[in-house]
C-alpha positions as a printed NumPy array, in Angstrom:
array([[  0.   ,   0.   ,   0.   ],
       [  2.74 ,   2.455,   0.947],
       [  4.621,   1.997,  -2.338],
       [  1.4  ,   2.679,  -4.245],
       [  0.823,   5.885,  -2.294],
       [  4.393,   7.011,  -2.846],
       [  4.068,   6.458,  -6.603],
       [  0.791,   8.363,  -6.703],
       [  2.215,  11.175,  -4.586],
       [  5.174,  11.66 ,  -6.874],
       [  2.917,  11.617,  -9.926],
       [  0.369,  13.994,  -8.415],
       [  0.107,  17.654,  -7.543],
       [  2.401,  17.296,  -4.509],
       [  5.464,  16.152,  -6.418],
       [  7.36 ,  19.202,  -5.08 ],
       [  7.062,  17.76 ,  -1.585],
       [  8.812,  14.643,  -0.421],
       [  6.688,  11.67 ,   0.602],
       [  8.248,  11.889,   4.086],
       [  7.055,  15.483,   4.608],
       [  3.585,  14.603,   3.382],
       [  3.43 ,  11.655,   5.78 ],
       [  4.568,  13.863,   8.669],
       [  1.804,  16.391,   8.036],
       [ -0.811,  13.652,   7.728],
       [  0.387,  12.065,  10.986],
       [  0.167,  15.448,  12.718],
       [ -3.452,  15.914,  11.615],
       [ -4.317,  12.334,  12.603],
       [ -3.241,  13.231,  16.131],
       [ -4.386,  16.863,  16.304],
       [ -7.951,  16.053,  15.28 ],
       [ -8.599,  13.966,  18.383],
       [-10.992,  15.639,  20.792],
       [-11.849,  18.514,  18.452],
       [-15.542,  17.579,  18.218],
       [-17.227,  18.219,  21.568],
       [-20.77 ,  17.871,  22.913],
       [-20.876,  15.043,  20.407],
       [-23.609,  12.754,  21.736],
       [-26.648,  12.235,  23.93 ],
       [-26.987,   8.802,  25.475],
       [-30.005,   8.983,  27.792],
       [-30.306,   7.209,  31.134],
       [-34.054,   7.132,  31.774],
       [-35.568,   7.862,  35.178],
       [-38.147,   5.902,  37.155],
       [-40.988,   8.065,  35.828],
       [-40.33 ,   6.631,  32.349],
       [-39.637,   9.869,  30.5  ],
       [-37.101,  12.048,  32.357],
       [-33.419,  11.301,  31.828],
       [-29.83 ,  12.439,  32.199],
       [-26.761,  12.111,  30.017],
       [-23.029,  12.772,  30.141],
       [-21.782,  15.761,  28.183],
       [-18.101,  16.041,  27.252],
       [-16.786,  19.508,  26.442],
       [-13.37 ,  20.966,  25.676],
       [-10.428,  18.977,  27.072],
       [-12.885,  16.18 ,  27.919],
       [-14.49 ,  18.241,  30.687],
       [-17.414,  16.186,  31.965],
       [-20.78 ,  17.516,  33.077],
       [-24.175,  15.914,  33.588],
       [-27.292,  17.178,  31.859],
       [-30.611,  16.411,  33.518],
       [-33.751,  16.662,  31.393],
       [-37.264,  16.787,  32.849],
       [-39.708,  19.61 ,  32.383],
       [-36.616,  21.688,  31.617],
       [-32.897,  21.095,  31.046],
       [-30.246,  21.778,  33.676],
       [-26.527,  21.111,  33.937],
       [-24.765,  19.839,  37.052],
       [-21.301,  18.603,  37.971],
       [-22.252,  15.326,  39.692],
       [-24.033,  12.236,  38.481],
       [-27.733,  12.253,  39.424],
       [-28.737,   9.912,  42.233],
       [-31.465,   7.312,  41.909],
       [-32.285,   4.411,  39.64 ],
       [-32.035,   4.913,  35.901],
       [-32.273,   2.692,  32.863],
       [-30.156,   2.817,  29.742],
       [-31.631,   2.963,  26.271],
       [-34.608,   0.605,  25.969],
       [-34.635,  -1.283,  22.654],
       [-37.835,  -2.409,  21.032],
       [-38.845,  -5.877,  22.111],
       [-38.002,  -8.342,  19.388],
       [-39.011, -11.958,  19.066],
       [-36.565, -14.774,  18.364],
       [-34.679, -14.614,  15.102],
       [-36.305, -16.608,  12.331],
       [-32.835, -17.914,  11.475],
       [-32.108, -19.428,  14.894],
       [-32.903, -23.092,  15.407],
       [-36.032, -23.437,  17.582],
       [-35.453, -24.713,  21.124],
       [-36.009, -28.395,  21.882],
       [-37.802, -29.165,  25.167],
       [-37.979, -32.757,  26.336],
       [-40.958, -32.015,  28.62 ],
       [-44.391, -31.443,  27.087],
       [-46.232, -28.171,  27.826],
       [-48.676, -29.943,  30.174],
       [-45.682, -31.568,  31.969],
       [-47.134, -35.076,  31.54 ],
       [-44.945, -36.45 ,  28.743],
       [-41.241, -36.566,  28.098],
       [-39.616, -37.039,  24.67 ],
       [-36.168, -38.477,  24.161],
       [-33.948, -40.23 ,  21.615],
       [-32.752, -43.808,  22.098],
       [-30.636, -45.593,  19.475],
       [-31.61 , -42.92 ,  16.941],
       [-35.37 , -43.32 ,  17.488],
       [-37.935, -41.04 ,  19.092],
       [-39.651, -42.135,  22.293],
       [-42.179, -40.583,  24.658],
       [-42.809, -41.619,  28.227],
       [-45.292, -40.812,  30.958],
       [-45.707, -42.098,  34.474],
       [-46.999, -45.47 ,  33.21 ],
       [-45.125, -46.446,  30.057],
       [-42.504, -45.76 ,  27.419],
       [-43.556, -45.72 ,  23.748],
       [-41.425, -45.824,  20.621],
       [-42.811, -43.431,  18.028],
       [-40.285, -44.474,  15.352],
       [-38.321, -47.593,  14.486],
       [-36.321, -46.575,  11.398],
       [-33.9  , -44.216,  13.102],
       [-30.221, -45.13 ,  13.348],
       [-27.12 , -43.673,  14.926],
       [-26.125, -42.194,  11.562],
       [-29.653, -41.098,  10.566],
       [-31.423, -40.334,  13.833],
       [-34.613, -38.502,  14.708],
       [-34.428, -35.223,  16.594],
       [-35.225, -31.51 ,  16.753],
       [-38.815, -32.06 ,  17.903],
       [-41.467, -29.508,  18.807],
       [-44.621, -29.972,  20.917],
       [-48.044, -28.597,  20.075],
       [-49.289, -26.155,  22.75 ],
       [-51.915, -28.674,  23.943],
       [-49.329, -31.528,  24.146],
       [-51.409, -33.721,  21.801],
       [-48.983, -33.63 ,  18.867],
       [-45.274, -33.779,  18.283],
       [-43.447, -32.589,  15.18 ],
       [-40.024, -34.18 ,  14.758],
       [-37.455, -34.676,  12.018],
       [-35.655, -37.643,  10.552],
       [-32.134, -36.291,  10.103],
       [-29.642, -37.289,   7.465],
       [-26.447, -35.52 ,   8.563],
       [-23.826, -34.529,   6.008],
       [-20.309, -33.536,   6.986],
       [-19.377, -30.079,   5.757],
       [-16.546, -30.218,   3.244],
       [-13.338, -28.323,   3.86 ],
       [-11.124, -25.989,   1.91 ],
       [ -7.355, -25.672,   2.324],
       [ -5.273, -22.566,   2.771],
       [ -1.564, -21.953,   3.332],
       [  0.055, -19.922,   6.093],
       [  3.119, -18.496,   4.364],
       [  4.719, -16.257,   6.985],
       [  4.951, -18.234,  10.211],
       [  7.894, -17.394,  12.492],
       [ 10.804, -19.822,  12.585],
       [ 10.166, -21.43 ,   9.217],
       [ 10.31 , -20.646,   5.529],
       [  7.878, -23.432,   4.705],
       [  4.204, -22.896,   4.126],
       [  1.826, -24.708,   6.473],
       [ -1.39 , -26.144,   5.037],
       [ -4.524, -25.625,   7.135],
       [ -8.161, -26.556,   6.556],
       [-11.493, -25.121,   7.571],
       [-15.108, -26.018,   6.919],
       [-16.494, -24.036,   4.016],
       [-19.631, -24.907,   2.093],
       [-19.782, -24.181,  -1.607],
       [-22.67 , -24.097,  -4.083],
       [-23.803, -27.599,  -4.979],
       [-22.456, -29.265,  -1.83 ],
       [-24.791, -31.694,  -0.094],
       [-26.305, -30.415,   3.139],
       [-27.882, -32.063,   6.169],
       [-31.569, -32.761,   5.497],
       [-34.514, -32.811,   7.879],
       [-37.625, -34.827,   6.974],
       [-40.602, -33.455,   8.899],
       [-42.945, -35.971,  10.572],
       [-46.163, -35.321,  12.494],
       [-47.027, -37.595,  15.456],
       [-50.439, -37.914,  17.1  ],
       [-49.692, -38.974,  20.651],
       [-53.177, -40.254,  21.47 ],
       [-52.716, -43.276,  19.199],
       [-48.952, -43.089,  18.401],
       [-49.603, -42.658,  14.664],
       [-47.461, -40.568,  12.354],
       [-47.539, -39.087,   8.868],
       [-44.838, -37.428,   6.773],
       [-45.533, -33.741,   6.217],
       [-45.934, -32.768,   2.587],
       [-43.197, -30.354,   1.442],
       [-41.518, -31.12 ,   4.733],
       [-38.069, -31.977,   3.385],
       [-35.804, -29.228,   4.694],
       [-32.525, -29.233,   2.773],
       [-31.496, -25.613,   3.261],
       [-30.91 , -24.119,   6.703],
       [-32.166, -26.009,   9.753],
       [-35.591, -26.902,  11.186],
       [-38.068, -24.021,  10.88 ],
       [-40.046, -22.46 ,  13.707],
       [-43.61 , -23.713,  13.945],
       [-46.612, -21.474,  14.524],
       [-49.708, -23.271,  15.818],
       [-53.139, -22.027,  14.776],
       [-55.621, -20.923,  17.416],
       [-58.595, -21.834,  15.217],
       [-57.541, -25.5  ,  15.073],
       [-55.21 , -27.439,  17.359],
       [-54.186, -29.697,  14.46 ],
       [-52.928, -26.938,  12.131],
       [-49.537, -25.25 ,  12.149],
       [-47.524, -23.102,   9.765],
       [-43.851, -23.158,   8.881],
       [-41.56 , -21.289,   6.508],
       [-39.532, -22.916,   3.784],
       [-36.725, -21.444,   1.705],
       [-35.279, -23.162,  -1.339],
       [-31.67 , -23.566,  -2.36 ],
       [-30.92 , -21.103,  -5.111],
       [-32.743, -18.281,  -3.264],
       [-35.606, -18.119,  -5.763],
       [-38.568, -19.384,  -3.747],
       [-39.98 , -18.686,  -0.284],
       [-43.144, -20.225,   1.128],
       [-45.26 , -20.044,   4.256],
       [-47.008, -23.4  ,   4.465],
       [-49.903, -24.535,   6.614],
       [-49.817, -28.233,   7.588],
       [-52.414, -30.629,   9.002],
       [-50.975, -33.035,  11.582],
       [-53.574, -35.74 ,  10.797],
       [-53.13 , -35.888,   7.038],
       [-49.702, -34.293,   6.55 ],
       [-51.164, -32.21 ,   3.732],
       [-49.952, -28.639,   3.279],
       [-51.208, -25.546,   1.493],
       [-49.287, -22.399,   0.656],
       [-50.359, -19.22 ,   2.422],
       [-47.489, -17.372,   0.748],
       [-45.572, -18.631,  -2.277],
       [-43.092, -16.093,  -3.594],
       [-40.953, -16.926,  -6.605],
       [-38.539, -14.812,  -8.62 ],
       [-36.31 , -15.187, -11.667],
       [-33.375, -13.525,  -9.894],
       [-33.097, -13.895,  -6.11 ],
       [-34.979, -13.383,  -2.87 ],
       [-32.841, -11.653,  -0.248],
       [-33.665, -14.212,   2.43 ],
       [-31.607, -12.604,   5.187],
       [-34.09 ,  -9.742,   5.228],
       [-37.338, -11.676,   5.107],
       [-39.541, -10.484,   7.95 ],
       [-42.585, -12.337,   9.277],
       [-44.808, -11.643,  12.282],
       [-47.666, -13.999,  13.153],
       [-50.839, -12.534,  14.696],
       [-52.159, -15.565,  16.547],
       [-55.457, -13.982,  17.599],
       [-56.544, -13.152,  14.037],
       [-54.577, -15.645,  11.95 ],
       [-52.96 , -12.79 ,  10.012],
       [-49.302, -12.566,   9.017],
       [-47.157,  -9.493,   8.41 ],
       [-44.675, -10.422,   5.689],
       [-41.986,  -8.523,   3.81 ],
       [-41.364,  -8.792,   0.082],
       [-39.872,  -7.01 ,  -2.919],
       [-42.715,  -8.228,  -5.125],
       [-43.53 ,  -4.688,  -6.332],
       [-39.876,  -3.77 ,  -6.917],
       [-39.241,  -2.3  ,  -3.453],
       [-38.807,  -3.871,  -0.013],
       [-42.189,  -3.48 ,   1.714],
       [-44.567,  -4.98 ,   4.263],
       [-47.807,  -6.813,   3.471],
       [-50.73 ,  -8.038,   5.571],
       [-51.625, -11.633,   4.728],
       [-54.892, -13.382,   5.579],
       [-53.488, -16.576,   7.062],
       [-56.855, -18.34 ,   6.873],
       [-57.639, -17.671,   3.211],
       [-54.012, -17.553,   2.105],
       [-54.295, -14.215,   0.291],
       [-52.692, -10.803,   0.672],
       [-55.211,  -8.45 ,   2.269],
       [-53.289,  -5.246,   1.536],
       [-49.917,  -3.637,   1.304],
       [-48.912,  -1.851,   4.495],
       [-46.048,   0.315,   3.197],
       [-46.393,   0.97 ,  -0.555],
       [-44.17 ,   3.391,  -2.448],
       [-40.866,   3.827,  -4.271],
       [-38.793,   3.576,  -1.115],
       [-37.382,   0.869,   1.152],
       [-38.393,  -0.468,   4.569],
       [-35.06 ,  -0.928,   6.329],
       [-36.151,  -2.541,   9.59 ],
       [-39.27 ,  -3.311,  11.63 ],
       [-38.848,  -2.04 ,  15.178],
       [-42.109,  -3.174,  16.732],
       [-45.605,  -4.464,  16.024],
       [-48.449,  -3.191,  18.226],
       [-51.118,  -5.858,  17.812],
       [-53.645,  -4.048,  20.023],
       [-53.471,  -0.779,  18.07 ],
       [-52.742,  -2.647,  14.814],
       [-49.684,  -0.512,  14.054],
       [-46.183,  -1.206,  12.736],
       [-43.214,   0.867,  13.877],
       [-40.472,   0.776,  11.252],
       [-37.453,   2.486,   9.728],
       [-37.273,   3.4  ,   6.065],
       [-35.095,   5.21 ,   3.567],
       [-35.884,   6.943,   0.302],
       [-39.299,   8.301,   1.3  ],
       [-38.076,  11.843,   2.06 ],
       [-37.864,  13.997,  -1.035],
       [-34.713,  15.959,  -1.788],
       [-32.231,  14.057,   0.34 ],
       [-29.903,  11.097,   0.264],
       [-32.141,   8.037,  -0.369],
       [-30.107,   6.   ,   2.141],
       [-30.912,   8.271,   5.097],
       [-32.898,   6.388,   7.722],
       [-36.117,   7.869,   9.102],
       [-38.546,   6.399,  11.639],
       [-42.26 ,   5.902,  11.005],
       [-45.454,   4.403,  12.368],
       [-48.341,   3.142,  10.23 ],
       [-51.577,   1.166,  10.576],
       [-51.929,  -2.419,   9.376],
       [-54.275,  -1.086,   6.685],
       [-51.552,   1.162,   5.243],
       [-53.176,   4.347,   6.568],
       [-52.296,   7.003,   9.136],
       [-48.575,   7.179,   8.425],
       [-46.717,   9.183,  11.1  ],
       [-43.218,  10.454,  10.305],
       [-41.427,  10.628,  13.648],
       [-38.249,  12.135,  12.146],
       [-39.066,  14.705,   9.441],
       [-35.761,  16.627,   9.709],
       [-33.304,  16.064,   6.884],
       [-30.522,  13.644,   7.844],
       [-29.749,  10.131,   9.016],
       [-31.607,   9.412,  12.274],
       [-31.052,   7.26 ,  15.367],
       [-33.722,   7.211,  18.088],
       [-33.651,   6.323,  21.778],
       [-37.108,   5.73 ,  23.257],
       [-38.115,   6.223,  26.88 ],
       [-39.271,   3.086,  28.741],
       [-42.917,   4.183,  28.554],
       [-42.501,   5.103,  24.855],
       [-43.965,   8.551,  25.52 ],
       [-40.878,  10.463,  24.281],
       [-37.69 ,   9.786,  22.389],
       [-34.306,  11.388,  21.827],
       [-33.573,  11.945,  18.143],
       [-29.951,  12.183,  17.005],
       [-29.557,  13.09 ,  13.356],
       [-26.761,  14.247,  11.08 ],
       [-25.224,  13.73 ,   7.676],
       [-21.612,  13.236,   6.628],
       [-21.177,  17.005,   6.263],
       [-23.584,  18.235,   8.989],
       [-22.722,  17.678,  12.693],
       [-25.182,  15.813,  14.932],
       [-28.276,  17.549,  16.272],
       [-30.076,  16.295,  19.403],
       [-33.785,  16.783,  20.067],
       [-36.455,  15.45 ,  22.422],
       [-39.742,  14.527,  20.727],
       [-43.187,  13.298,  21.697],
       [-43.98 ,   9.824,  20.412],
       [-47.709,  10.261,  19.853],
       [-47.314,  12.689,  16.958],
       [-43.551,  13.222,  16.595],
       [-43.758,  16.849,  17.764],
       [-40.561,  18.385,  19.134],
       [-40.571,  18.919,  22.892],
       [-37.112,  20.403,  23.389],
       [-33.824,  21.17 ,  21.659],
       [-30.986,  19.334,  23.397],
       [-28.166,  20.942,  21.426],
       [-25.738,  20.009,  18.694],
       [-22.121,  18.935,  18.348],
       [-19.496,  21.703,  18.354],
       [-16.982,  21.301,  15.51 ],
       [-15.326,  24.723,  15.676],
       [-11.979,  23.327,  16.868],
       [-12.098,  20.707,  14.117],
       [-12.682,  23.331,  11.431],
       [ -9.93 ,  25.514,  12.902],
       [ -7.406,  22.853,  11.875],
       [ -8.345,  23.523,   8.267],
       [-10.086,  20.162,   8.002],
       [-13.329,  19.737,   6.129],
       [-15.846,  16.932,   6.547],
       [-16.627,  14.616,   3.642],
       [-19.033,  15.932,   1.018],
       [-21.958,  14.173,  -0.622],
       [-22.116,  13.749,  -4.372],
       [-24.511,  12.057,  -6.783],
       [-23.752,  10.835, -10.295],
       [-25.482,   8.712, -12.888],
       [-24.889,   4.968, -12.992],
       [-23.944,   2.752, -15.899],
       [-27.443,   2.973, -17.345],
       [-27.23 ,   6.763, -17.583],
       [-30.388,   7.134, -15.471],
       [-29.872,   5.718, -11.986],
       [-28.459,   8.005,  -9.29 ],
       [-25.336,   6.714,  -7.534],
       [-24.709,   8.351,  -4.147],
       [-21.295,   8.708,  -2.564],
       [-18.947,  10.854,  -0.524],
       [-15.654,  12.546,  -1.332],
       [-12.855,  13.515,   1.074],
       [-10.349,  16.307,   0.39 ],
       [ -6.945,  17.115,   1.88 ],
       [ -6.877,  19.955,   4.408],
       [ -4.398,  21.955,   2.308],
       [ -6.455,  21.611,  -0.851],
       [ -5.234,  23.844,  -3.663],
       [ -7.986,  24.183,  -6.251],
       [ -5.497,  25.392,  -8.861],
       [ -3.846,  21.971,  -8.803],
       [ -5.107,  18.578,  -9.958],
       [ -5.239,  15.636,  -7.56 ],
       [ -5.113,  11.878,  -8.112],
       [ -8.193,   9.975,  -6.957],
       [ -8.359,   6.889,  -4.772],
       [-11.552,   4.9  ,  -4.518],
       [-12.374,   3.223,  -1.21 ],
       [-14.535,   0.255,  -2.185],
       [-16.386,  -2.503,  -0.437],
       [-19.126,  -3.678,  -2.752],
       [-20.61 ,  -6.841,  -1.285],
       [-24.235,  -7.167,  -2.424],
       [-25.501,  -7.815,   1.117],
       [-25.631,  -4.15 ,   2.166],
       [-24.691,  -0.549,   1.403],
       [-21.517,   0.902,   2.9  ],
       [-21.097,   4.631,   2.374],
       [-21.31 ,   6.413,   5.775],
       [-24.433,   8.501,   6.224],
       [-23.893,  10.015,   9.674],
       [-21.337,  12.653,  10.613],
       [-17.769,  11.401,  10.845],
       [-15.287,  14.13 ,  11.598],
       [-12.3  ,  12.034,  10.677],
       [-11.628,   8.477,   9.598],
       [ -9.605,   6.297,   7.248],
       [-10.695,   8.143,   4.134],
       [ -9.982,  11.574,   5.588],
       [ -6.599,  10.394,   6.842],
       [ -5.697,   9.015,   3.411],
       [ -6.791,  12.28 ,   1.782],
       [ -4.191,  14.179,   3.837],
       [ -1.508,  12.383,   1.809],
       [ -2.536,  14.459,  -1.186],
       [ -5.452,  12.569,  -2.679],
       [ -9.122,  12.959,  -3.311],
       [-10.739,   9.847,  -1.809],
       [-14.192,   8.726,  -2.891],
       [-16.613,   6.019,  -1.813],
       [-19.974,   5.144,  -3.315],
       [-22.595,   2.411,  -3.312],
       [-22.628,   1.112,  -6.85 ],
       [-25.426,  -0.73 ,  -8.611],
       [-25.798,  -4.254,  -7.262],
       [-25.565,  -3.253,  -3.606],
       [-28.566,  -3.29 ,  -1.264],
       [-31.028,  -0.778,   0.238],
       [-32.357,   0.595,  -3.026],
       [-34.882,  -0.848,  -5.473],
       [-35.058,  -4.513,  -6.445],
       [-33.817,  -3.622,  -9.948],
       [-30.826,  -1.788,  -8.453],
       [-29.949,  -4.843,  -6.341],
       [-30.538,  -7.351,  -9.14 ],
       [-27.502,  -6.032, -11.017],
       [-25.419,  -8.382,  -8.848],
       [-27.484, -11.464,  -9.81 ],
       [-24.98 , -14.134, -10.873],
       [-22.475, -11.292, -11.354],
       [-21.   , -10.473,  -7.942],
       [-18.217,  -8.604,  -9.681],
       [-20.812,  -6.182, -11.046],
       [-21.19 ,  -4.334,  -7.746],
       [-17.97 ,  -2.3  ,  -7.917],
       [-17.573,   1.311,  -8.879],
       [-15.733,   0.681, -12.11 ],
       [-18.666,  -1.2  , -13.504],
       [-21.163,   1.187, -11.934],
       [-20.083,   4.417, -13.56 ],
       [-16.993,   6.293, -14.676],
       [-15.287,   8.519, -12.154],
       [-14.613,  11.078, -14.848],
       [-18.343,  11.265, -15.534],
       [-19.232,  11.357, -11.829],
       [-17.425,  13.203,  -9.032],
       [-14.526,  14.174, -11.263],
       [-16.857,  15.935, -13.674],
       [-18.198,  17.976, -10.751],
       [-14.773,  18.742,  -9.222],
       [-12.391,  20.32 , -11.744],
       [ -9.276,  19.593,  -9.686],
       [ -9.885,  15.825,  -9.723],
       [ -7.46 ,  13.985, -11.973],
       [ -8.844,  10.547, -12.851],
       [ -6.454,  10.125, -15.775],
       [ -3.878,   8.8  , -16.045],
       [ -3.54 ,   8.154, -12.295],
       [ -6.137,   6.552, -10.062],
       [ -5.917,   4.169,  -7.125],
       [ -8.349,   1.696,  -5.616],
       [ -8.2  ,   0.471,  -2.023],
       [ -9.954,  -1.69 ,   0.557],
       [ -9.587,  -4.631,   2.929],
       [-11.336,  -7.956,   3.695],
       [-13.516,  -9.144,   0.833],
       [-13.311,  -5.647,  -0.61 ],
       [ -9.642,  -6.341,  -1.281],
       [-10.633,  -8.403,  -4.322],
       [-11.704,  -5.162,  -6.013],
       [ -8.201,  -3.638,  -6.097],
       [ -7.121,  -6.999,  -7.497],
       [ -9.597,  -6.519, -10.335],
       [ -8.668,  -3.155, -11.877],
       [-11.391,  -1.378, -13.8  ],
       [-10.065,  -2.222, -17.239],
       [-13.326,  -3.845, -18.483],
       [-15.237,  -0.567, -18.322],
       [-12.52 ,   1.455, -20.036],
       [-11.884,   3.795, -17.117],
       [ -8.121,   3.188, -17.099]])
């Protein structure tokens, strides 16, 4: 890395300076910038009344004071006495990706399930019964789940498969010049996986039936959701290898027959890591997420009829996360990006909406990227918002309608700016199709001379699982530090990354190399066209670590940028 920087330095606008002097100045700024942003955060500790709070406030030279917020705001030098709670997260259920727990004791405490010689048994105070006879040590039964009334047991006939390994070589071990071969488990496409064959057992007569569509050959056993309208019906979710089909199936324990309540299929891929489901047991409804209309949204499903009742969050924007579901009020609390006009479409805002898709409440209308901290009684929340070029602002709001109750202040960056530093700047440029907006940030050196031309380095991590460009204020970081060596450093989320439309994400389908900048748009038609002192030709660098390091290893020759 250092030799690359030296070559770029000597070929750039700072050729009159030696690399050593440039490094010394950059090292000085790396150190001098520490502590120059003060009053930088509000982390509330909530009081016993559920809505008052205090927080630590750090000023110049790390001077500490305590701010107490009730009907008004006051500052004191000692920590408030009493009992306080830290930030209270929304209550979340178990992850749909975690294996469900296995309990040997039935809910009514009368039966006990166990495995003997690979077969499933149940016992009570009078007898022991074998429910299966075809289990073996190498293909046992297991991973069972009781019905709430203890009348049924769902279990799986397992066929374990050992995960294959890949080899790698440690080349730089101390005391030897020989490479050492190591192995680790690593599944690859097409490898066989452990399978789980679902079986339904009626304990009254010890009968069993295989469950239709119950062969699970991708991930582990699913969570079961038992229906209140019938003790013999349950639902489970099934994902297919290849990521092109997702189903919510209802099964009958007596017949083993299933029917699809949801059956989503696509020609590209379903982003299964972000599938969200919430089961409303009292009504039989299901809240389910999908990109079926081209954007990631929530839908209300009639779990009895197996039809979508209505969309909950329609529009050309993206639901980023569901915070909470209020079943009594029939409301969803969620985060979204792209709904606010005239700002970065990745900025996160918080909302509340009815199950019927009406009565949307925007809790965070101010422009910026938001992070909320709710009081224990949910009556108020602290809103912290910023952007990469705007320091954080702190406000107290009322939850019922989002109205602002009190200004809590903002970060002070005057000492930071006095060093001559400048925060990153947002830019937007067209993507490879000439239509799609690509959003990014650009960092400049503190001693920027706009009469000179600067080489550009791209900081890239382009995995399709997320987006990566910072959206909140960062006074100084890796990119800013690198810029002090005499570069313009850019980062952007190219086409094929997540958190935009389905079409934007689909660019990576079967083409993981299509997510990088060089195949997203040309620098000289993007930030360099907007900044006359950028010099994309003939000198440009590309840099990252981890999986992103494969991008510097694949220079942007295919798109004709270099």
